[in-house]
Coordinates of C-alpha atoms and ligand atoms in Angstrom, one line a residue:
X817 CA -18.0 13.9 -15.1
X818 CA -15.7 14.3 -11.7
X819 CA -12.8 12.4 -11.3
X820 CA -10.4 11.2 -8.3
X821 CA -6.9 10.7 -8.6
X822 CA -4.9 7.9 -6.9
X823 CA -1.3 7.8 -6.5
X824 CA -0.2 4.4 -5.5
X825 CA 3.5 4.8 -4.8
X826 CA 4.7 1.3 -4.1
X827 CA 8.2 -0.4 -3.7
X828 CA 9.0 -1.3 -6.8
X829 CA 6.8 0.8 -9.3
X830 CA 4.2 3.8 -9.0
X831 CA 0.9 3.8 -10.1
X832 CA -2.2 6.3 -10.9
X833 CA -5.6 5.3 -10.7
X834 CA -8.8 7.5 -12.1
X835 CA -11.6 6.6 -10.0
X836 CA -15.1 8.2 -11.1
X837 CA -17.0 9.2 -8.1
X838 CA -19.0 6.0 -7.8
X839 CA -15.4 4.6 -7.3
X840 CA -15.2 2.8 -10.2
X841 CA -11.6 2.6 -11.9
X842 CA -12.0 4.9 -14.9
X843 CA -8.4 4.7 -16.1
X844 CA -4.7 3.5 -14.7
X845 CA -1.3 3.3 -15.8
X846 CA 2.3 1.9 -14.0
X847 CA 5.9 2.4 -14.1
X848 CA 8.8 1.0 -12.6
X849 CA 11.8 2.3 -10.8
X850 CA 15.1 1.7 -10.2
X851 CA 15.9 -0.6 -6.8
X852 CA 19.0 0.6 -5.8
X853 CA 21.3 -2.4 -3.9
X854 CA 24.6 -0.4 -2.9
X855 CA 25.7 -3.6 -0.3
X856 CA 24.1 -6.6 0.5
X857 CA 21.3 -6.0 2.7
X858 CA 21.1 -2.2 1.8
X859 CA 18.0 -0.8 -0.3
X860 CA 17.5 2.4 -1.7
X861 CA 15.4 4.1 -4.3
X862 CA 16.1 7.7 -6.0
X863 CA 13.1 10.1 -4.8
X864 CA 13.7 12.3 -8.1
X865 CA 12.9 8.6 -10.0
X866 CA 9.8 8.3 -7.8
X867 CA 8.7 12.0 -8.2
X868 CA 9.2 11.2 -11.8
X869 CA 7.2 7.7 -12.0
X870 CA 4.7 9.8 -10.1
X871 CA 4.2 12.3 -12.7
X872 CA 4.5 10.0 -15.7
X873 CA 1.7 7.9 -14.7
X874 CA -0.6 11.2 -13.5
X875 CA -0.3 12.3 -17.3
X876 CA -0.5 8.8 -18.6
X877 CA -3.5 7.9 -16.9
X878 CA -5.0 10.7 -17.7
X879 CA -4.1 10.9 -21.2
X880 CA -5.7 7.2 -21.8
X881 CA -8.8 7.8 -19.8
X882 CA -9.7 11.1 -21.7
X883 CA -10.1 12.7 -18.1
X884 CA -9.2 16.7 -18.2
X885 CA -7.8 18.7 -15.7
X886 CA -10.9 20.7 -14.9
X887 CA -12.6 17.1 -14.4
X888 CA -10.5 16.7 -11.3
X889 CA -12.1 16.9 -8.0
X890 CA -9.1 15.6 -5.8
X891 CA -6.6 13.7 -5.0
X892 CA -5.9 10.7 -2.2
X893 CA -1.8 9.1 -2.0
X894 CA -1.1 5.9 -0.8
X895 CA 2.4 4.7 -0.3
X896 CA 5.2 2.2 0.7
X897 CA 5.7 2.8 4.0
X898 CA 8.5 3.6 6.3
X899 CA 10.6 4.2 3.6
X900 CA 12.3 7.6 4.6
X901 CA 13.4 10.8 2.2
X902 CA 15.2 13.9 3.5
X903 CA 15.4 17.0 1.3
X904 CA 16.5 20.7 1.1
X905 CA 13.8 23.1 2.1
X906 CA 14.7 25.7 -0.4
X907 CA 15.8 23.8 -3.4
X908 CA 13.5 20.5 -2.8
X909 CA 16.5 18.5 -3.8
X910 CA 17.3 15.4 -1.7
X911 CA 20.1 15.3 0.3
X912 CA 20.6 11.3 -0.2
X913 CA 18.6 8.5 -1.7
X914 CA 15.8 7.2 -0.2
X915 CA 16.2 4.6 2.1
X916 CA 14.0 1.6 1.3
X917 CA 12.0 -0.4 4.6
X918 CA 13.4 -3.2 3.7
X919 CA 17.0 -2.2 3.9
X920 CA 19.1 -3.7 6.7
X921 CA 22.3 -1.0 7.4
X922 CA 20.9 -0.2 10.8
X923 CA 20.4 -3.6 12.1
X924 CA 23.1 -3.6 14.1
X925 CA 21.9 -0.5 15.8
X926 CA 18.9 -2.0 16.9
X927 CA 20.7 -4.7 18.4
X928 CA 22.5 -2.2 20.4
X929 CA 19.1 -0.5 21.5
X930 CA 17.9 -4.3 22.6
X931 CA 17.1 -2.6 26.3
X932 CA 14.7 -0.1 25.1
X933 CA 13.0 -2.6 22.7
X934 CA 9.4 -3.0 25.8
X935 CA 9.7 1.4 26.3
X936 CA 9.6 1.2 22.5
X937 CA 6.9 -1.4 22.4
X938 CA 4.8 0.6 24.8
X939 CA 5.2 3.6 23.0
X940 CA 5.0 2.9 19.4
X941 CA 3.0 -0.4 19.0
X942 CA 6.0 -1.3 16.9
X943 CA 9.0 -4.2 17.4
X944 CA 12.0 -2.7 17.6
X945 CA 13.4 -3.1 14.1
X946 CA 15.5 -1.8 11.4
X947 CA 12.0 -1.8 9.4
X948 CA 11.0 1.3 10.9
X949 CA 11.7 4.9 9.6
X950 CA 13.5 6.0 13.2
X951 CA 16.9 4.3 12.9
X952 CA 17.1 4.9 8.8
X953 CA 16.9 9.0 9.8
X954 CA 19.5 8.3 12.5
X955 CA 21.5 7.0 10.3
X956 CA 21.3 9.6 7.6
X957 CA 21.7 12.5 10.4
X958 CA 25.2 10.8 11.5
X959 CA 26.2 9.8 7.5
X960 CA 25.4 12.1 5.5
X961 CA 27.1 15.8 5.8
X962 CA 24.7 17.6 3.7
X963 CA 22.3 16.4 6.5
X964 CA 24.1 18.2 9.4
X965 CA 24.9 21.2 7.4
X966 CA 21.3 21.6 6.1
X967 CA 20.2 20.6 9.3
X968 CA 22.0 23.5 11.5
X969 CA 20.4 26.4 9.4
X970 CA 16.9 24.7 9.5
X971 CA 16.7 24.0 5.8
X972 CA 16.4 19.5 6.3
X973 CA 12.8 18.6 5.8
X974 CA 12.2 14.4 6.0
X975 CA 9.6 12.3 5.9
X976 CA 8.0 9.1 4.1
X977 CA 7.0 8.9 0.9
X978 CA 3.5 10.8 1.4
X979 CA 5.2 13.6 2.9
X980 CA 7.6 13.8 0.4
X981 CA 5.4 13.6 -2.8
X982 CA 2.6 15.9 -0.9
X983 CA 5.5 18.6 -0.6
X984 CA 6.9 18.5 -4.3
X985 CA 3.6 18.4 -5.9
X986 CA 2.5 21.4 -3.6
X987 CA 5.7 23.6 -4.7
X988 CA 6.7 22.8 -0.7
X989 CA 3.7 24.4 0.7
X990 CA 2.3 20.9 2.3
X991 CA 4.7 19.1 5.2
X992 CA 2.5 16.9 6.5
X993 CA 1.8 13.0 6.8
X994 CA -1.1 11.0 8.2
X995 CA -1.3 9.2 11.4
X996 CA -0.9 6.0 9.7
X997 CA 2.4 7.1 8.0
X998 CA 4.0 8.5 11.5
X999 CA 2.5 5.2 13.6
X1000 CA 5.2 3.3 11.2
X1001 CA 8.5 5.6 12.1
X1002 CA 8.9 4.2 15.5
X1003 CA 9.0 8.2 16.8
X1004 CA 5.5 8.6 16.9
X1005 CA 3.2 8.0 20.1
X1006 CA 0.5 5.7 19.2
X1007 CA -1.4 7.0 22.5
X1008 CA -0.8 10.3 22.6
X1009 CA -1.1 11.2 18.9
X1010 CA 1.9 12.7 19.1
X1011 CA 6.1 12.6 18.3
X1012 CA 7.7 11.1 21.0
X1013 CA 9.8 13.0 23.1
X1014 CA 11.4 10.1 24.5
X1015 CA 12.1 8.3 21.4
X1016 CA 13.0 11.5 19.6
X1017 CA 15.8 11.8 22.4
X1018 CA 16.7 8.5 21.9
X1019 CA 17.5 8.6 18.3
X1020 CA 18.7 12.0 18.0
X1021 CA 16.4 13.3 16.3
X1022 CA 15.3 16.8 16.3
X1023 CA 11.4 16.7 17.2
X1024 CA 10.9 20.4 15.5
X1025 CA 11.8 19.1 11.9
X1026 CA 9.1 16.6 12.0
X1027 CA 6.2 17.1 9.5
X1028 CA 2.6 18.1 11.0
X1029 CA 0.8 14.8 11.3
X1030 CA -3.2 14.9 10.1
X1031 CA -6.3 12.8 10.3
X1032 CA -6.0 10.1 6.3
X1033 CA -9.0 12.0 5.1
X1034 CA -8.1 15.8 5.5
X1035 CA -7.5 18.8 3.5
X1036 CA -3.3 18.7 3.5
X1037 CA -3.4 21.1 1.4
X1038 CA -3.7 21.9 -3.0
X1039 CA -1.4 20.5 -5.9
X1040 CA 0.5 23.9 -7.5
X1041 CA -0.6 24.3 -11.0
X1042 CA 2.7 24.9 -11.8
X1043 CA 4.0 21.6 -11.2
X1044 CA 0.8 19.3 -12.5
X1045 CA -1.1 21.3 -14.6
X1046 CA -3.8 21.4 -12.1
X1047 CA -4.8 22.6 -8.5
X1048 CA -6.8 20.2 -6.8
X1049 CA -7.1 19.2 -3.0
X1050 CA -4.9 16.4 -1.3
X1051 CA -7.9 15.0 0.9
X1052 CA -6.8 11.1 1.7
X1053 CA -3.7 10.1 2.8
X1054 CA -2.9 6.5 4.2
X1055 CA 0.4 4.0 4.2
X1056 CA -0.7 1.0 1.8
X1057 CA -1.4 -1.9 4.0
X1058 CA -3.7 0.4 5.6
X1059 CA -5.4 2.0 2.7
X1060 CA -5.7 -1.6 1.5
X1061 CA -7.7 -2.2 5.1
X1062 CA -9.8 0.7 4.5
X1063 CA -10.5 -0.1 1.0
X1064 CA -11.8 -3.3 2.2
X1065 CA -14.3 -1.6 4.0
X1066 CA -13.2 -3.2 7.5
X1067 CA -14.4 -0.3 9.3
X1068 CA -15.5 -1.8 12.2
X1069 CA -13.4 -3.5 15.6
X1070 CA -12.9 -7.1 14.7
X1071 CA -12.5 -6.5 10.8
X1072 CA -10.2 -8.5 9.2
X1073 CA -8.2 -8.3 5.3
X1074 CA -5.1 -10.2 4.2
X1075 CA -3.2 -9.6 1.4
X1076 CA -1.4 -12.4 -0.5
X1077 CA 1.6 -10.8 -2.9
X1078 CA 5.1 -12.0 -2.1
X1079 CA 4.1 -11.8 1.3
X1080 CA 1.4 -11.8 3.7
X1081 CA 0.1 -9.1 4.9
X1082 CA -3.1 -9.0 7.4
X1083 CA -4.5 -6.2 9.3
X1084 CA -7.2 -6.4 12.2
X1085 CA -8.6 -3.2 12.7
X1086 CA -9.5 -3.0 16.4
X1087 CA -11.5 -0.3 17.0
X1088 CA -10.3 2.5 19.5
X1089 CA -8.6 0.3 21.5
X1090 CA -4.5 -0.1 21.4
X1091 CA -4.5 -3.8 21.8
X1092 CA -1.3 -4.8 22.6
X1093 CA -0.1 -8.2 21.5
X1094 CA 0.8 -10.5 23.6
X1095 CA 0.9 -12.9 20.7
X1096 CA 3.6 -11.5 18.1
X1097 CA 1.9 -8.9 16.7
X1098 CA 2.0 -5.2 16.3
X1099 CA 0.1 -2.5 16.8
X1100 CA -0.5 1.0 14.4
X1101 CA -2.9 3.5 13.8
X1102 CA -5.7 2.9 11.0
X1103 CA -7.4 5.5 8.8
X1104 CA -9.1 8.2 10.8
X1105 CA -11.4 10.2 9.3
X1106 CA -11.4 12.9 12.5
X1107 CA -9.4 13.0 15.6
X1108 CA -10.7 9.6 16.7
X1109 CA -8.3 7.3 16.6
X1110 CA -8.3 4.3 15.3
X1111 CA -5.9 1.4 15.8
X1112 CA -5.0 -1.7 13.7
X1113 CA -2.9 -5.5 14.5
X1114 CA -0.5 -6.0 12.4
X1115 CA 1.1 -9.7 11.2
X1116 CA 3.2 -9.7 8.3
X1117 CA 4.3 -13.5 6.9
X1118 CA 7.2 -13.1 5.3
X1119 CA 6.7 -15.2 2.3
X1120 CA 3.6 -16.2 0.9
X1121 CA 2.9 -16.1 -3.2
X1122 CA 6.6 -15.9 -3.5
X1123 CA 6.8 -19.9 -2.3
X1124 CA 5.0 -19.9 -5.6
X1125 CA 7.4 -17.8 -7.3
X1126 CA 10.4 -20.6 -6.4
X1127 CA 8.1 -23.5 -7.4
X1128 CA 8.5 -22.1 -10.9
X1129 CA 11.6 -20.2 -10.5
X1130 CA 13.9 -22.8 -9.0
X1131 CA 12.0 -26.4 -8.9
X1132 CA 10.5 -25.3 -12.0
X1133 CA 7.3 -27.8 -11.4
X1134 CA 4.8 -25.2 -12.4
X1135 CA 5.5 -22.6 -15.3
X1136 CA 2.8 -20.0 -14.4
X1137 CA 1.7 -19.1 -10.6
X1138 CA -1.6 -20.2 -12.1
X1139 CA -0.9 -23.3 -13.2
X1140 CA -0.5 -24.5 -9.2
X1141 CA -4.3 -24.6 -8.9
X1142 CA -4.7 -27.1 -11.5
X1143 CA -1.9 -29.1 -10.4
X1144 CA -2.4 -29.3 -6.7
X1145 CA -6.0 -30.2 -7.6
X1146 CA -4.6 -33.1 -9.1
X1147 CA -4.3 -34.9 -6.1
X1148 CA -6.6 -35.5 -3.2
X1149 CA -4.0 -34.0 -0.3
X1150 CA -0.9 -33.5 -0.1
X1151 CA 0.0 -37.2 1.5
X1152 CA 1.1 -36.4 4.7
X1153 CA 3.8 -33.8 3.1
X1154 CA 4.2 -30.5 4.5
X1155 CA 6.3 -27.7 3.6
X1156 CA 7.5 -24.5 5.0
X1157 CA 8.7 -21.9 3.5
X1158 CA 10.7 -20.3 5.9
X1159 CA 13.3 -19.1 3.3
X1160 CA 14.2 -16.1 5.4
X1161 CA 12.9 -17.4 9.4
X1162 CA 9.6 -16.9 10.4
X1163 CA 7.5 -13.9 10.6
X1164 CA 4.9 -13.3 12.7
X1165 CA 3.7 -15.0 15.3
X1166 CA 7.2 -17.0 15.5
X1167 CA 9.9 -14.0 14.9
X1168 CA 12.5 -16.9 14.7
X1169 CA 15.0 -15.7 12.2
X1170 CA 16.9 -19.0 12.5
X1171 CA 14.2 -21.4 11.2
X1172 CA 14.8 -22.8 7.9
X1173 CA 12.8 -24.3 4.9
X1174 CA 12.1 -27.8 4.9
X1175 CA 9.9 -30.5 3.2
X1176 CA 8.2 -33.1 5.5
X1177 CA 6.4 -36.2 5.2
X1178 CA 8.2 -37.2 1.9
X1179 CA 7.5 -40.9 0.8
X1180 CA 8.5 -42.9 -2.6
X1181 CA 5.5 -41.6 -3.8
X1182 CA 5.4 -37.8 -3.3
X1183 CA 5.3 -36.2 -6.7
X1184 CA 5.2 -32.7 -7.7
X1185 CA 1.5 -32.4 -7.1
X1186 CA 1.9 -33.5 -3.7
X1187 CA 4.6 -30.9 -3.2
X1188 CA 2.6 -27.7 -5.1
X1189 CA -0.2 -28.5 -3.3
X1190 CA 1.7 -28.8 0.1
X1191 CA 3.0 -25.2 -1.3
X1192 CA -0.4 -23.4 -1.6
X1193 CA -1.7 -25.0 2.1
X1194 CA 1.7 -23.5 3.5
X1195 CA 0.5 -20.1 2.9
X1196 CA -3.1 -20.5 4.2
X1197 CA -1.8 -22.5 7.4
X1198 CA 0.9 -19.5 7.9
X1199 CA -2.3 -16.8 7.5
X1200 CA -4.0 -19.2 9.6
X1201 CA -1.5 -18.9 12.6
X1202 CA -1.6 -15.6 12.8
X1203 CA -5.5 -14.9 12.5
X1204 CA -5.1 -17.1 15.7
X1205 CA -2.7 -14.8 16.9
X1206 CA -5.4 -12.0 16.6
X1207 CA -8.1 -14.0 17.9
X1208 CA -6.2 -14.9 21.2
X1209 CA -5.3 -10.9 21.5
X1210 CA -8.9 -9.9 20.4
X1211 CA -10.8 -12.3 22.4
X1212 CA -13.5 -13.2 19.7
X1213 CA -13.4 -15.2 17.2
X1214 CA -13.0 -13.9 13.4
X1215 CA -15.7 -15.4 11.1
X1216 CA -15.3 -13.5 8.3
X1217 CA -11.9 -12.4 6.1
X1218 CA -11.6 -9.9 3.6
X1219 CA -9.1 -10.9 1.1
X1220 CA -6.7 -9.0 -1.7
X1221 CA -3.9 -9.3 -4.1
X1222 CA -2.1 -11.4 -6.4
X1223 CA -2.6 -15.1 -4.9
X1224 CA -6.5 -14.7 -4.7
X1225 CA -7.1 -15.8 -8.2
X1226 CA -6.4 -19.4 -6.9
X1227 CA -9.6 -21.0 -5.6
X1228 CA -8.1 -23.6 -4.5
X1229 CA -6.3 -22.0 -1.8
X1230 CA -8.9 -19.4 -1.0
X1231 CA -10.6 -22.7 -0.4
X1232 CA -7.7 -24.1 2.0
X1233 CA -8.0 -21.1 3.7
X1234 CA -12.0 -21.0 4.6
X1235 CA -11.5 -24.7 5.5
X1236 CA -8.4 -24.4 7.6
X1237 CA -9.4 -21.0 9.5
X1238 CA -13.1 -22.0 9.7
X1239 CA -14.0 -18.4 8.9
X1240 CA -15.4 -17.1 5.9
X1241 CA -13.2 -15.9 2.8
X1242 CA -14.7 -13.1 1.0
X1243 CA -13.5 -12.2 -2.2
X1244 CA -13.9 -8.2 -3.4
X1245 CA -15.4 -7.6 -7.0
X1246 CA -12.7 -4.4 -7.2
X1247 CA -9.2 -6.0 -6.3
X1248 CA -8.1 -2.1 -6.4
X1249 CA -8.3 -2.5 -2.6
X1250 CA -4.6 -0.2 -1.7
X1251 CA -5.8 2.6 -4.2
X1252 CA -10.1 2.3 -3.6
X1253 CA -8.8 2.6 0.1
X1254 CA -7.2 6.5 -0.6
X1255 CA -9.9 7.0 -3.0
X1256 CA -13.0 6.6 -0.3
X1257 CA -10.9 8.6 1.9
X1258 CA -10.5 11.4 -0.5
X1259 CA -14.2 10.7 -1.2
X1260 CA -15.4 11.2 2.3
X1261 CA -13.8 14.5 2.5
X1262 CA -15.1 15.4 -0.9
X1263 CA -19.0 14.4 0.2
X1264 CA -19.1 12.1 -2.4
X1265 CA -20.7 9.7 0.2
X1266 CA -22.5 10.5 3.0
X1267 CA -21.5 7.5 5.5
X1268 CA -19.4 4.5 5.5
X1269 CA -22.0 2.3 4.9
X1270 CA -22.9 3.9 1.9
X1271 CA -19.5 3.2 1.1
X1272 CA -19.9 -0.7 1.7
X1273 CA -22.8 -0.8 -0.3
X1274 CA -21.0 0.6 -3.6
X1275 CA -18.2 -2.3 -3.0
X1276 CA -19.8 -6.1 -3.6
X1277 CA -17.9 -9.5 -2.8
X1278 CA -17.4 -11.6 -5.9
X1279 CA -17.5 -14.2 -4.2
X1280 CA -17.3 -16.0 -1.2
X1281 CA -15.9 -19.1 0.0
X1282 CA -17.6 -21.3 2.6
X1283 CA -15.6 -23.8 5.4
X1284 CA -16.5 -27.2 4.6
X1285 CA -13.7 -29.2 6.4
X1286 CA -14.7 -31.5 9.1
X1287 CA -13.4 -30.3 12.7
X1288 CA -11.0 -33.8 12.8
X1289 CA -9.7 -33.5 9.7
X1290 CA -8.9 -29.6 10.7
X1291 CA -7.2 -30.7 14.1
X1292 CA -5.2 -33.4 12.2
X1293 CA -3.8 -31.3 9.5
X1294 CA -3.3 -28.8 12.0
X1295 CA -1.5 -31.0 14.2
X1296 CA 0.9 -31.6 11.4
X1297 CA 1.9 -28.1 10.2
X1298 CA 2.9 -27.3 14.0
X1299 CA 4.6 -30.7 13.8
X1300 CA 6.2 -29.2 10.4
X1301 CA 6.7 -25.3 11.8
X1302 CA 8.7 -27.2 15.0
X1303 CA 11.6 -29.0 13.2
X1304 CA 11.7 -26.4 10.8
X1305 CA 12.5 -23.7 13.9
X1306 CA 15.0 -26.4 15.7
X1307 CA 18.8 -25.7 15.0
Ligands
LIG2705 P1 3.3 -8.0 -4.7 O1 2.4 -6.9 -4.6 O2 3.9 -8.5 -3.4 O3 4.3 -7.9 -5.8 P2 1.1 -9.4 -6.0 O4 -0.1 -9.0 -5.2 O5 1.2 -8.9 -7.3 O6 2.4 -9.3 -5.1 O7 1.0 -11.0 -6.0 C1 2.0 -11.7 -6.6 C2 2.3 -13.0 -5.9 O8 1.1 -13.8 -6.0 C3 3.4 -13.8 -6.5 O9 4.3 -14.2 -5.4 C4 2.8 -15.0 -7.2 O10 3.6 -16.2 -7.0 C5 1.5 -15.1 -6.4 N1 0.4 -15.6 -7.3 C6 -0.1 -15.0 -8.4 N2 -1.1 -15.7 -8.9 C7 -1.2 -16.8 -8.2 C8 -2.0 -18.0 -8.3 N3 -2.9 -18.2 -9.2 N4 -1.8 -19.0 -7.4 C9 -0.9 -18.9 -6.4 N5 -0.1 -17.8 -6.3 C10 -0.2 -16.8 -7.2

């Protein structure tokens, strides 16, 4: 037998995934790392604990699946993205920790680049944001002295985490990332498929060090032997959200997946066109599989399950994310309450960082029901308003919706969501979507399939999930969540 590897190397734990080469998950094993909080608002990991999670779960997985090294074929990486690493060229050692997307130290210095925020727009797809790798490397060329030093004698290399783990586990022959990667550093030119000159200029950042920047499916390069045992080609590369895309098998202009972890996460792919929003999205590039490009919408709800998480956490109404189905089930609707969960503002479409959490439509006989179910439609009406975001960019209309993680166990809002969007909910059988997205990118390049619809054939819907709500009752709840998503953005 032939075997693909998967590195998943996520936030908060790392991942390796065996895929046999009908793409089926032969074997898999997890670990943590350390999140790293040195101020509030400031996240970092330590890139020798990822490098390490990495090669724990390679030999782990492989260990517990039986596979051997000579039953490798290749190897696709997906990754957290925007998260930035810099590192000495000759001892591989990183100068600093990694800085973490999420982390907030150079918010204030987007504030002060608030004038080039439409040149950046233009250029990148991308908000101007702290998010974004550009301002983290600025930062860490100004903080860190190691940087400048290294820097002068052209021994800083930097990049995200693909770049980073490609390099170590080729013994620093590979320095490259994917298009997908660079289209989330806020230096890279989503038009011109290249670094940006201007923005390079504008963050102070020396375009030359800059890794090479190749198609997601692609030789990069071979694993050194010495390091992992085994040589084997690096042949799909992608950032997660759009591995998770690809892995849906949304390959065409109009295809649409959402993810519900903690957040929301939904991805349009839109075909070689750079639509850009006018509605409060962003734009990247997808997977290419040749020069083509191939560009994406972006619309990220800030939170989604975890509204789920502080039902149990901090109301303590439910004990088990599970348990919300049966419960909001319990009652017929939510009567007339409506709750949004705008712990931390709203995301996209809104942006409104001021807008607060609140409960609606309470009565003397709400109960907890009432509330959980309220809960589970808030994260279906908050998908919902930005699929219409994307419909009003796109121009058509999205029947169908690709779905993925955690929250898509609960039928009952997978339900709530065909009935609210009026689209079609289609459930994957293999809910390995961010890793079976590297793998059929690795796979392409490895022949194991000859076309991407022999790909779609090999990856059936469970199940699907049909609108059945009347058009009134639709307008009328709808009506009421904008009602809802008004007060809660009023100050
Ligand atoms: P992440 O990758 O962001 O950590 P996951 O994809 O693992 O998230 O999904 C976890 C989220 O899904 C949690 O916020 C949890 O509350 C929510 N969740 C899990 N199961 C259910 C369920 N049956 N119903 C509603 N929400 C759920």
């Amino acid at each position: 037998m032939k075997y693909v590897l998967v590195i998943d190397q996520g936030t908060t734990s790392s991942r390796a995934i065996l895929f046999n080469t009908n793409g089926e998950v032969v074997g898999q094993a997890q670990q943590e790392f350390k999140q790293i909080y040195p101020k509030p608002g400031w996240v970092e990991h330590d890139p020798i604990d990822i490098l390490s999670s990495v090669r724990s779960v390679i030999s782990t997985a492989l260990t517990e699946a039986r596979v051997k090294h000579s039953e490798l074929i290749g190897m696709g990486i997906t990754n957290q993205r925007e998260t930035v690493v810099m590192w000495d060229k000759q001892t591989g050692e990183p100068i600093y920790n990694a800085i973490v997307w999420q982390c907030r130290r150079t918010l204030e210095r987007c504030v002060e680049l608030e004038e080039y925020k439409d040149e950046i727009l233009v250029r990148t797809g991308l908000k101007l944001d702290s998010y974004f790798s550009a301002s983290k490397i600025e930062w860490l060329l100004k903080n860190v002295e190691k940087a400048k030093e290294l820097l002068s004698s052209h021994r800083l290399l930097v990049g995200t985490i693909d770049t980073y783990l490609m390099w170590q586990l080729s013994g620093g022959k590979i320095y490259k990332t994917d298009y997908t990667n660079a289209s989330r550093t806020m230096l890279y030119n989503i038009h011109t498929l290249s670094w940006d000159t201007y923005l390079c200029n504008l963050f102070d950042i020396p375009m030359e060090f800059l890794p090479e920047v190749c198609p997601s499916s692609y030789t990069y390069g071979t694993t050194d032997k010495e390091i992992l045992g085994f040589e084997i080609p690096i042949c799909g590369v992608a950032g997660d959200q759009q591995s998770a895309l690809f892995g849906q098998c949304c390959f065409d202009k109009g295809d649409l997946k959402v993810t519900y972890g903690t957040g929301c996460f939904l991805l349009m792919n839109t075909g070689s066109e750079a639509l850009v929003s006018k509605n409060g999205l962003i734009t990247s590039l997808g997977c290419q599989t040749d020069q083509t490009p191939s560009y994406v919408l972006e619309g990220s709800v800030f939170v989604g399950g975890a509204v789920i998480q502080w039902l149990r956490d901090e109301l303590k109404v439910i004990t088990s994310a599970s348990e919300s189905e049966d419960l909001a089930r319990s009652v017929e609707d939510t009567n007339g309450v409506y709750l949004v969960p705008a712990f931390v503002g709203l995301g996209a479409p809104y942006w409104n960082f001021e807008a607060e959490g609140l409960i609606t439509g309470i009565t003397r006989g709400t109960n907890k029901a009432h509330i959980t179910r309220a809960a589970l439609e808030a994260i279906a009406f908050e998908v919902n308003d930005v699929v219409e975001a994307m419909k009003k960019d796109l121009g058509v209309d999205i029947l169908t919706i690709e779905v993925d993680g955690g929250a898509i166990g609960n039928n009952f809002l997978m339900e709530f969501q065909a009935d609210i969007t009026n689209a079609v909910i289609a459930r994957p059988k293999n809910r390995e979507v961010t890793a079976l997205g590297a793998f059929y990118l690795a796979a392409l390049h490895l022949n194991l399939f000859e076309s991407l619809e022999e790909i779609k054939l090999k990856n059936p819907i469970e199940r699907t999930f049909i609108p059945q709500m009347e058009k009134e009752k639709r307008d009328t709840k709808l009506e009421g969540w904008k009602k809802a998503i008004r007060k809660s953005a009023l100050k």
